[in-house]
Structure formats: structure tokens, C-alpha cells
PDB file of C-alpha atoms in Angstrom:
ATOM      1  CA  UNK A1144      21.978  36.915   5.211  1.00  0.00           C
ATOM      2  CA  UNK A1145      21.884  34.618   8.159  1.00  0.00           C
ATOM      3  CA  UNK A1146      18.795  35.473   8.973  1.00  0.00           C
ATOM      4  CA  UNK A1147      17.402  35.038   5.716  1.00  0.00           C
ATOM      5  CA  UNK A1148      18.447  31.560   5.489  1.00  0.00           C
ATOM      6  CA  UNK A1149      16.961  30.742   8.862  1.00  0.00           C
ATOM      7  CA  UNK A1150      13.327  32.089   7.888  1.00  0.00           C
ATOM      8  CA  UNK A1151      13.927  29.995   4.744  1.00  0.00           C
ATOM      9  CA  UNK A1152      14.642  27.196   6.403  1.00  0.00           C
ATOM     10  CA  UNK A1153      12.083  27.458   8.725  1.00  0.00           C
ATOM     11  CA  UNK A1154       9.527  27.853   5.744  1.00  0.00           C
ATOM     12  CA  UNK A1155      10.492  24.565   4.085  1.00  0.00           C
ATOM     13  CA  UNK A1156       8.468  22.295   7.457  1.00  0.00           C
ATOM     14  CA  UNK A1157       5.860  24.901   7.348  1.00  0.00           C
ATOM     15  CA  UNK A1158       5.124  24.508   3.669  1.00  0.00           C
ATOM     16  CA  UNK A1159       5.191  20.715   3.710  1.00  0.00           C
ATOM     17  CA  UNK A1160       2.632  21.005   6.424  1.00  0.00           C
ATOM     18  CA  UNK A1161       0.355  23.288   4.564  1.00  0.00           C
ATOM     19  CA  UNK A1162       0.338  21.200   1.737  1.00  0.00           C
ATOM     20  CA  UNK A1163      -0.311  18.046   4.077  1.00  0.00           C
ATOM     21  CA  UNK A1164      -3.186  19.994   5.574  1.00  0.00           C
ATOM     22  CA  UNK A1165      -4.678  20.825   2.200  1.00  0.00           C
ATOM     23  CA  UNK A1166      -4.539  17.653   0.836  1.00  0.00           C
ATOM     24  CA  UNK A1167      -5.982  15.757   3.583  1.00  0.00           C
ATOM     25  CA  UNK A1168      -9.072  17.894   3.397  1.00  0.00           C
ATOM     26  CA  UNK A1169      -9.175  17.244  -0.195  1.00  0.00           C
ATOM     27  CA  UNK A1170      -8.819  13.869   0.119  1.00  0.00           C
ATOM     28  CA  UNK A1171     -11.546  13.266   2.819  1.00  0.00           C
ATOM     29  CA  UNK A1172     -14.085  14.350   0.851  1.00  0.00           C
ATOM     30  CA  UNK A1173     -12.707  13.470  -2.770  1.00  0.00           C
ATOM     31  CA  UNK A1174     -11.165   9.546  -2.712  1.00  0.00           C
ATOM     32  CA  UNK A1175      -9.327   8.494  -5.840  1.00  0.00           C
ATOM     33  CA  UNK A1176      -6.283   6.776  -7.028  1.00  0.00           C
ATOM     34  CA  UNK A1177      -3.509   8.509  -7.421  1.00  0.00           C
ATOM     35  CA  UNK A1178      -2.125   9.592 -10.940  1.00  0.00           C
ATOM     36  CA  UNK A1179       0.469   7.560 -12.900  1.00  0.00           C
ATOM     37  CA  UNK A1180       2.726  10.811 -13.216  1.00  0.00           C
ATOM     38  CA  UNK A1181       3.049  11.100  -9.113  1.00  0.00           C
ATOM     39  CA  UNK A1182       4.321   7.818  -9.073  1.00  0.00           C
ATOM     40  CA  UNK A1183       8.010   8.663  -8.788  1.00  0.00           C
ATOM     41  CA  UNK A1184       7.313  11.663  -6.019  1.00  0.00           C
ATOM     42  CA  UNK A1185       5.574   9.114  -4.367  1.00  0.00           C
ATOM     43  CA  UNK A1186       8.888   6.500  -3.791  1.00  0.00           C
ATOM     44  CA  UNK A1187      10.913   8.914  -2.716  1.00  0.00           C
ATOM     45  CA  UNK A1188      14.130   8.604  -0.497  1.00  0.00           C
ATOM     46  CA  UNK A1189      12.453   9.310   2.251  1.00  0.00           C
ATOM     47  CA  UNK A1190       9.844   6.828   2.054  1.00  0.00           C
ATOM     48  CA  UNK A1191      12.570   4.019   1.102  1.00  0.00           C
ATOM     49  CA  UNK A1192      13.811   4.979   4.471  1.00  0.00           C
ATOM     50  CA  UNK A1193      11.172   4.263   6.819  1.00  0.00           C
ATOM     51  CA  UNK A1194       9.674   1.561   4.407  1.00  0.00           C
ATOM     52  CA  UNK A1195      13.153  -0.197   3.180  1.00  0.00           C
ATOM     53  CA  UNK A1196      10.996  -2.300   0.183  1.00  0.00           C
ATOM     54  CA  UNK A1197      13.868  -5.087   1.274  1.00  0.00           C
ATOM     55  CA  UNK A1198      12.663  -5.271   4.311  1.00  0.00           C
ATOM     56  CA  UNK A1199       8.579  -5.447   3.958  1.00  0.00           C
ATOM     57  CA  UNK A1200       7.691  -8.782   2.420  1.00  0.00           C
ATOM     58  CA  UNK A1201       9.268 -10.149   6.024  1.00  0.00           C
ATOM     59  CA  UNK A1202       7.050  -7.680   7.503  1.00  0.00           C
ATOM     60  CA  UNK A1203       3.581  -8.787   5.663  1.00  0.00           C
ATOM     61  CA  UNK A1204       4.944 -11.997   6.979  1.00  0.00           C
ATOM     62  CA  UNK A1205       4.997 -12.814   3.118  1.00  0.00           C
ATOM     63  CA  UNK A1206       7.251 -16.694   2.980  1.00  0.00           C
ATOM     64  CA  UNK A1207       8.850 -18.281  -0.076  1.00  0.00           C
ATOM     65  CA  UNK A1208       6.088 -20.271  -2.001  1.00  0.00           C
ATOM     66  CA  UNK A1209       3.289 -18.165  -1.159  1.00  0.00           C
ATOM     67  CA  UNK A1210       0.428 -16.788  -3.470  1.00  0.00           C
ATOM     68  CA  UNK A1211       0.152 -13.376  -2.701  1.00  0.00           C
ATOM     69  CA  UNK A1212      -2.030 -10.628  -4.081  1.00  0.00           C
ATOM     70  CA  UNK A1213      -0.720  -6.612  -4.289  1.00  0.00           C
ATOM     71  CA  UNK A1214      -3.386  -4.228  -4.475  1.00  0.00           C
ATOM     72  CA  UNK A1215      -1.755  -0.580  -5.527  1.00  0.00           C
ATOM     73  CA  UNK A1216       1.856  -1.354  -6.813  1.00  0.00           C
ATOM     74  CA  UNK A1217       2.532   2.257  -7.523  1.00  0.00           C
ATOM     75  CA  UNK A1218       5.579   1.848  -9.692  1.00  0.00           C
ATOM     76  CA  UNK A1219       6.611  -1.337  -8.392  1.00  0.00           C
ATOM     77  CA  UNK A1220       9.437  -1.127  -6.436  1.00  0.00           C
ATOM     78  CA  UNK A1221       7.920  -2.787  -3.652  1.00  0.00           C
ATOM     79  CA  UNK A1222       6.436  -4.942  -5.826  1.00  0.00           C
ATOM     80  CA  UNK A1223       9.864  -5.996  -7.375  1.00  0.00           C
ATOM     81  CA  UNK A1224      11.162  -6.418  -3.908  1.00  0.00           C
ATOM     82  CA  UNK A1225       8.211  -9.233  -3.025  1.00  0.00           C
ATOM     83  CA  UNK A1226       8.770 -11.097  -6.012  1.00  0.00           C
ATOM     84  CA  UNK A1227      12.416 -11.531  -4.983  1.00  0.00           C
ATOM     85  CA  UNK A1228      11.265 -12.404  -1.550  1.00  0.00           C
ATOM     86  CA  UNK A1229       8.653 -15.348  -2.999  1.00  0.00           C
ATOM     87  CA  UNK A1230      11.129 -16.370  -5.390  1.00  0.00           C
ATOM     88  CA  UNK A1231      10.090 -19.111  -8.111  1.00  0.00           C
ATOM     89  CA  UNK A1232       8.069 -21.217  -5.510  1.00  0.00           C
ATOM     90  CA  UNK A1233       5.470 -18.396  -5.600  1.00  0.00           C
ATOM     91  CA  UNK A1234       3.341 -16.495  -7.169  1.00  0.00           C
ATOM     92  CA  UNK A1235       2.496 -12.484  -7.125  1.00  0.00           C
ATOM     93  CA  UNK A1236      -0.718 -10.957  -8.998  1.00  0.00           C
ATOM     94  CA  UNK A1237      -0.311  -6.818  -8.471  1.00  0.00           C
ATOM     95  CA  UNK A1238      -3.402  -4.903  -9.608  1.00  0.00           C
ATOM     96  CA  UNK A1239      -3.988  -1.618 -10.409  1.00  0.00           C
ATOM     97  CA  UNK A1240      -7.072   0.383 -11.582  1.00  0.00           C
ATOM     98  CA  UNK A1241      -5.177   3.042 -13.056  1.00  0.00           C
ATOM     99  CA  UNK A1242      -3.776   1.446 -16.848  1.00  0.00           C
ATOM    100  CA  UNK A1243      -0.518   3.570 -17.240  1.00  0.00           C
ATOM    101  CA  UNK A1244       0.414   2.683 -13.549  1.00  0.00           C
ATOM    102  CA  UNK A1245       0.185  -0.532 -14.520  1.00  0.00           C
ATOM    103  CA  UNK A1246       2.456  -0.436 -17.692  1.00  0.00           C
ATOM    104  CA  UNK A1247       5.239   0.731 -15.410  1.00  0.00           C
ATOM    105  CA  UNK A1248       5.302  -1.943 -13.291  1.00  0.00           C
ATOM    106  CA  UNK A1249       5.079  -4.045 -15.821  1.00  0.00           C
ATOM    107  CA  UNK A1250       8.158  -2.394 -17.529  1.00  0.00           C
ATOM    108  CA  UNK A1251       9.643  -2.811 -14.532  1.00  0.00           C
ATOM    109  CA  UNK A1252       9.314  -6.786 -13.898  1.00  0.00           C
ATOM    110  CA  UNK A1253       9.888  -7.589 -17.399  1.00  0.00           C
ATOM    111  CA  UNK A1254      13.161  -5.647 -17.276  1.00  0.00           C
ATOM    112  CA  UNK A1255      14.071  -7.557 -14.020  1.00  0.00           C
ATOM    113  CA  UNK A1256      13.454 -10.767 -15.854  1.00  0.00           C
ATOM    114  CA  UNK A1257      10.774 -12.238 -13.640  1.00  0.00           C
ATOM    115  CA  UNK A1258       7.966 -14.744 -14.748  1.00  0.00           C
ATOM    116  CA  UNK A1259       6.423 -15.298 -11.868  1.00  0.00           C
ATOM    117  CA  UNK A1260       4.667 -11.856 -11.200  1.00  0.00           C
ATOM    118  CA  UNK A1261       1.422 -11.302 -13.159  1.00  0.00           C
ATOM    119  CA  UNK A1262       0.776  -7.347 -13.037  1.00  0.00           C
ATOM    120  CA  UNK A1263      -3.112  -6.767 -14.531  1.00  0.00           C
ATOM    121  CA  UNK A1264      -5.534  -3.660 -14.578  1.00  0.00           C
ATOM    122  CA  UNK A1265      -8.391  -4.665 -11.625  1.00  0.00           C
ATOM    123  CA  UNK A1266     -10.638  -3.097  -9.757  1.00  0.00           C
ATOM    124  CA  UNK A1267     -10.500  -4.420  -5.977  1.00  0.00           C
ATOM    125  CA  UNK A1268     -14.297  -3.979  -5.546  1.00  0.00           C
ATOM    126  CA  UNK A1269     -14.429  -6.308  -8.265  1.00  0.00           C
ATOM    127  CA  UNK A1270     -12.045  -8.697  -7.781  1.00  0.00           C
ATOM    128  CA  UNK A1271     -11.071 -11.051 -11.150  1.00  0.00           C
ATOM    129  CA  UNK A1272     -10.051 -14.305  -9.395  1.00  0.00           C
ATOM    130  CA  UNK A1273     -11.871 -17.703  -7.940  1.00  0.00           C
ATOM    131  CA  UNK A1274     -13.233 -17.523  -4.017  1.00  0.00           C
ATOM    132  CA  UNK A1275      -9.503 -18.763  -1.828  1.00  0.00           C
ATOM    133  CA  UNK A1276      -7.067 -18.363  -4.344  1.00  0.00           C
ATOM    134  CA  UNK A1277      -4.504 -16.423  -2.523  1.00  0.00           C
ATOM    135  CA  UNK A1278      -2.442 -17.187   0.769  1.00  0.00           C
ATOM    136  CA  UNK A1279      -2.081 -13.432   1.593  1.00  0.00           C
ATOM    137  CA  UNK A1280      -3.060  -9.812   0.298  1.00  0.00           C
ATOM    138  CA  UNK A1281      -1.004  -6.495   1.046  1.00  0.00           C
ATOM    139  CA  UNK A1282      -0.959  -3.185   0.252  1.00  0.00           C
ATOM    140  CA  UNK A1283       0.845   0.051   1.218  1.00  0.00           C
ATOM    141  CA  UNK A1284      -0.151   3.278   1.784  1.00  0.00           C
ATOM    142  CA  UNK A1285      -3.368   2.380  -0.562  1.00  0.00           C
ATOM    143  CA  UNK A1286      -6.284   1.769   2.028  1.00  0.00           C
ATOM    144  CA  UNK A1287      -7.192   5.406   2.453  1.00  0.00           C
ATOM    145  CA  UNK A1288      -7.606   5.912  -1.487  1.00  0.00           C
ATOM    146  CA  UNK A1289     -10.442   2.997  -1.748  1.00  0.00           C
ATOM    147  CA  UNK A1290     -13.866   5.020  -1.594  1.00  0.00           C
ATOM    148  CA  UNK A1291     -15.970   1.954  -0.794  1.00  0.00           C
ATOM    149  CA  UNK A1292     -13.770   0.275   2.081  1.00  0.00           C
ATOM    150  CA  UNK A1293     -16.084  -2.098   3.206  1.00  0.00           C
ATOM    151  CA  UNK A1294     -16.419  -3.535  -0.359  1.00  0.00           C
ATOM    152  CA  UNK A1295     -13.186  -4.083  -0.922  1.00  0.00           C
ATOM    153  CA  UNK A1296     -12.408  -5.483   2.165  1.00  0.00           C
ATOM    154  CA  UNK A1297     -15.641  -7.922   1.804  1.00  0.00           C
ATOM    155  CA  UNK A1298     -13.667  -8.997  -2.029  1.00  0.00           C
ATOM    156  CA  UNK A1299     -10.142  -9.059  -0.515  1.00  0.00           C
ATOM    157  CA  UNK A1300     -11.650 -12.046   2.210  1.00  0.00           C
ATOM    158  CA  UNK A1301     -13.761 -13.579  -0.568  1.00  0.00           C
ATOM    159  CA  UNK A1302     -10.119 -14.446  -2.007  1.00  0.00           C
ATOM    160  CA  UNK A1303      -7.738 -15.660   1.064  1.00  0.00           C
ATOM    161  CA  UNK A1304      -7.873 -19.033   1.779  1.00  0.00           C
ATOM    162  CA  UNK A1305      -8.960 -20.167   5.207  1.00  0.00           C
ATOM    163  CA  UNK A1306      -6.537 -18.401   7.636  1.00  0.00           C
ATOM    164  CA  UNK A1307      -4.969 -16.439   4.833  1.00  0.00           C
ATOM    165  CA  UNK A1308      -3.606 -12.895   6.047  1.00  0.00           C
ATOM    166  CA  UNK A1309      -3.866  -8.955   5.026  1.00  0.00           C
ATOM    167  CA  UNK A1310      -1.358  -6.650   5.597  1.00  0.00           C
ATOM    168  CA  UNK A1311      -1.524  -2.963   5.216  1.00  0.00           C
ATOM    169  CA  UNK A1312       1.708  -1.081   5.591  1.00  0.00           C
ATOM    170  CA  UNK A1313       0.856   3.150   6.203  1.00  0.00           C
ATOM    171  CA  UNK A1314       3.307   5.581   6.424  1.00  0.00           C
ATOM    172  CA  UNK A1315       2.017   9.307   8.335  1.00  0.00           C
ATOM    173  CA  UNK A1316       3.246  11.428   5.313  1.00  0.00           C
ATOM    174  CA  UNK A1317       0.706   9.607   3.265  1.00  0.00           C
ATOM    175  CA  UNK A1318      -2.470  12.622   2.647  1.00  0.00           C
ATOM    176  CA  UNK A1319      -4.714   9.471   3.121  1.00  0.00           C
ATOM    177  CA  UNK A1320      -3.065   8.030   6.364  1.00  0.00           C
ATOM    178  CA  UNK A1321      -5.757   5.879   8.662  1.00  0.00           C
ATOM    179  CA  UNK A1322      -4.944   6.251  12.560  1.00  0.00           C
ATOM    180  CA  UNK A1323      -4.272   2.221  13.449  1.00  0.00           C
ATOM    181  CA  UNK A1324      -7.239   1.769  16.173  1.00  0.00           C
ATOM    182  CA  UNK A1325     -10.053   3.263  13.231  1.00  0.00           C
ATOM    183  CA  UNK A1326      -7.979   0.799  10.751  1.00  0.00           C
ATOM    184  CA  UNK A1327      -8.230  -2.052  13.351  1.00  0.00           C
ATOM    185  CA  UNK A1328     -12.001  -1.445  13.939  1.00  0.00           C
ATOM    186  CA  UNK A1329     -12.754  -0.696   9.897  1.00  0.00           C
ATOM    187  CA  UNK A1330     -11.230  -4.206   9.007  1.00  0.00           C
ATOM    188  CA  UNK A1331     -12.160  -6.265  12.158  1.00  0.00           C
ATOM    189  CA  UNK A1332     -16.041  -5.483  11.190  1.00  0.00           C
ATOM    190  CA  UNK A1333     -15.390  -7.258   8.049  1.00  0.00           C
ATOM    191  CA  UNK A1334     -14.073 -10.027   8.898  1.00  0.00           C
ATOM    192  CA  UNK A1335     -10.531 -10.251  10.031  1.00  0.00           C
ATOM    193  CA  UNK A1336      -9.050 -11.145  13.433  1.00  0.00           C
ATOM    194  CA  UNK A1337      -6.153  -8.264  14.545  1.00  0.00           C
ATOM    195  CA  UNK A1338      -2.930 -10.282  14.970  1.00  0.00           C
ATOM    196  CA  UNK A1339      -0.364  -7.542  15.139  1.00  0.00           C
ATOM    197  CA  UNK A1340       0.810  -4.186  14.830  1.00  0.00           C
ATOM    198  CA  UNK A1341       4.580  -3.397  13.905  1.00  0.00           C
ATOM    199  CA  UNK A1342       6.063   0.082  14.016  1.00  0.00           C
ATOM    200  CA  UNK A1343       4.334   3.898  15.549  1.00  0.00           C
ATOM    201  CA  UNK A1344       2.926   6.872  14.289  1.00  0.00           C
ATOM    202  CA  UNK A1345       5.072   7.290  12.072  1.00  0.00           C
ATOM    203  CA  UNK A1346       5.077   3.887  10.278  1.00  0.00           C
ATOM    204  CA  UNK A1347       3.269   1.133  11.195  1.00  0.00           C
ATOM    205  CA  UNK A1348       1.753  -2.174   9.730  1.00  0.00           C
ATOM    206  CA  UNK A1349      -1.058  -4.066  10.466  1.00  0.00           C
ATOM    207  CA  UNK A1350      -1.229  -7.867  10.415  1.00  0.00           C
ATOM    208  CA  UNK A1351      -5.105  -9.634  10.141  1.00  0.00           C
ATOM    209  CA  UNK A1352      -6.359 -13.188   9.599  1.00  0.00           C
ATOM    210  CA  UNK A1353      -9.412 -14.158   7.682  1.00  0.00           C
ATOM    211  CA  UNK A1354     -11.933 -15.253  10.299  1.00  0.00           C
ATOM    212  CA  UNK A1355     -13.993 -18.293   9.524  1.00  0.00           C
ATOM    213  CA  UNK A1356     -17.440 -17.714   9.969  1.00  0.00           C
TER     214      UNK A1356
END
């Protein structure tokens, strides 16, 4: 019996990493979004953990007042968490390019009672806003699911103001997890000047400026 519960505990690590190995192959070769219906799996405990959603606005270095773009809400707790951080001084825009995703979090800020968080289907290749609009862009754990990184990146500093920042936030359970030095290189060619990194292998964030060129 003891035994038995040994081997099955010993499965449970080896099972996660099979699956992590599986869909990391997948995903290298096969980028897309992920589905509305994972969204829950997704903001798990465990994640809430090591990325307390309290705790990351101050970590994009996000301030009261600010006008700050979301790219990949998931189902919006983070993004729930930010608009509490801006409060009524600022403004949030969260965008999605997956519909039903997006109906959550809008669920979710209109239960919360919020008016100053404008959650809309967009596609970050294609971005739907004026050049400079926004003071700062983040995302978390999304990076790794854009197919054509370079474009994005190229829209995403077509819309910071001069000096405006981009944070990404990864996490190393993510199937799409970037190592920091190829993120660092991927979104200093497009751009951005490296300001900081937060965090280790496990859990990091990245903090970039817009260059002016």
C-alpha cells in the first residue's frame, strides 16, 4: 500500500512533465491563442502564487493616471487587478483576438463596477488606436503565443508615447515560455532599450523603453 502511493506520487511530477514536453513541441511549430474554455486552468492557484495579480501592476511599473494597454487578458483577473491599481485617473484598453475570451472579461469588469476599462476584440498585428496613445503596454505569459513577433512588437511601439514602457511578465510553467536573454534580444531588435529584469527562471519580468529613433 505504501508503496503504491509512493509510485503514485512519484507519477503525478512525471506526468506534468510529459505533458509540458508535449506541448512545447506542439507549440513551437503550431502558435495560436489559447481557447476561451482553458481560461480558468490557466489562473490557477498556483499561478496566483508566483504572479500575486495584486502585486504586478507595481511590477510593470504601471502608476495611478496612466494609459495602459493589455494585450491577452485571459479571464481578467489580472486585468481587474490593474484597473484597481490605475484607479479613475487612468485608463486600461485589454484586447483579445479570441471573442468569447473577451466576453468574460468583460463580465468580469462590468460586475466589478468599473468604467474606466475598455475590453475590445483586436488583433495586436493590427493595432486599432492612433500612433502614441498609450503610456505603457503589458502582457503576461502571452508573447510566446504571437506567431508574427516582430509585427507585433513593431505595432505595440507604433502606440507608446515617447519613452513609454513594455512589460512582459512569463512564468516557466507556461508551454510557450521565452528564456529572458532570446526575449531581451527579440524585443531590443525592434526597438526597445532593456531597463530591467525582476524575478528567475521561474518567474521573471521584463521592463523596456521605446527608443527614439
Amino acid at each position: 500500500m505504501i508503496k503504491r502511493f509512493f509510485r503514485c506520487l512519484l507519477a503525478v511530477p512525471l506526468l506534468f512533465l510529459a505533458w509540458m514536453l508535449i506541448a512545447r513541441v506542439v507549440r513551437y511549430f503550431y502558435k495560436f491563442p489559447i481557447p476561451q474554455f482553458l481560461a480558468d486552468l490557466i489562473d490557477n492557484p498556483l499561478r496566483r502564487r508566483l504572479q500575486p495579480p495584486e502585486e504586478m501592476p507595481s511590477r510593470h511599473q504601471i502608476k495611478p493616471g496612466m494609459q495602459v494597454l493589455e494585450v491577452g487578458p485571459g479571464n481578467g483577473t489580472y486585468t481587474l487587478a490593474t484597473a484597481h491599481h490605475l484607479t479613475r485617473s487612468g485608463r486600461l484598453v485589454a484586447i483579445d483576438i479570441e471573442p468569447r475570451m473577451i466576453q468574460r472579461v468583460k463580465s468580469k469588469i462590468q460586475n466589478a463596477g468599473i468604467e474606466y476599462v475598455d475590453v475590445r476584440v483586436a488583433d495586436v498585428n493590427d493595432l486599432p488606436f492612433e500612433d502614441q496613445v498609450f503610456d505603457l503596454v503589458y502582457m503576461i505569459t502571452v508573447i510566446g503565443e504571437i506567431p508574427n513577433r516582430p509585427k507585433a512588437l513593431q505595432e505595440i511601439r507604433r502606440v507608446l508615447k515617447s519613452q513609454g514602457k513594455l512589460a512582459f511578465s512569463e512564468l516557466l510553467f507556461d508551454p510557450d515560455y521565452p528564456q529572458a536573454g532570446n526575449l531581451i534580444l527579440d524585443v531590443s531588435a525592434a526597438g526597445f532599450r532593456f531597463l530591467s529584469k525582476a524575478g528567475n527562471l521561474l518567474d521573471y519580468t521584463l521592463i523596456f523603453e521605446k527608443s527614439e529613433e
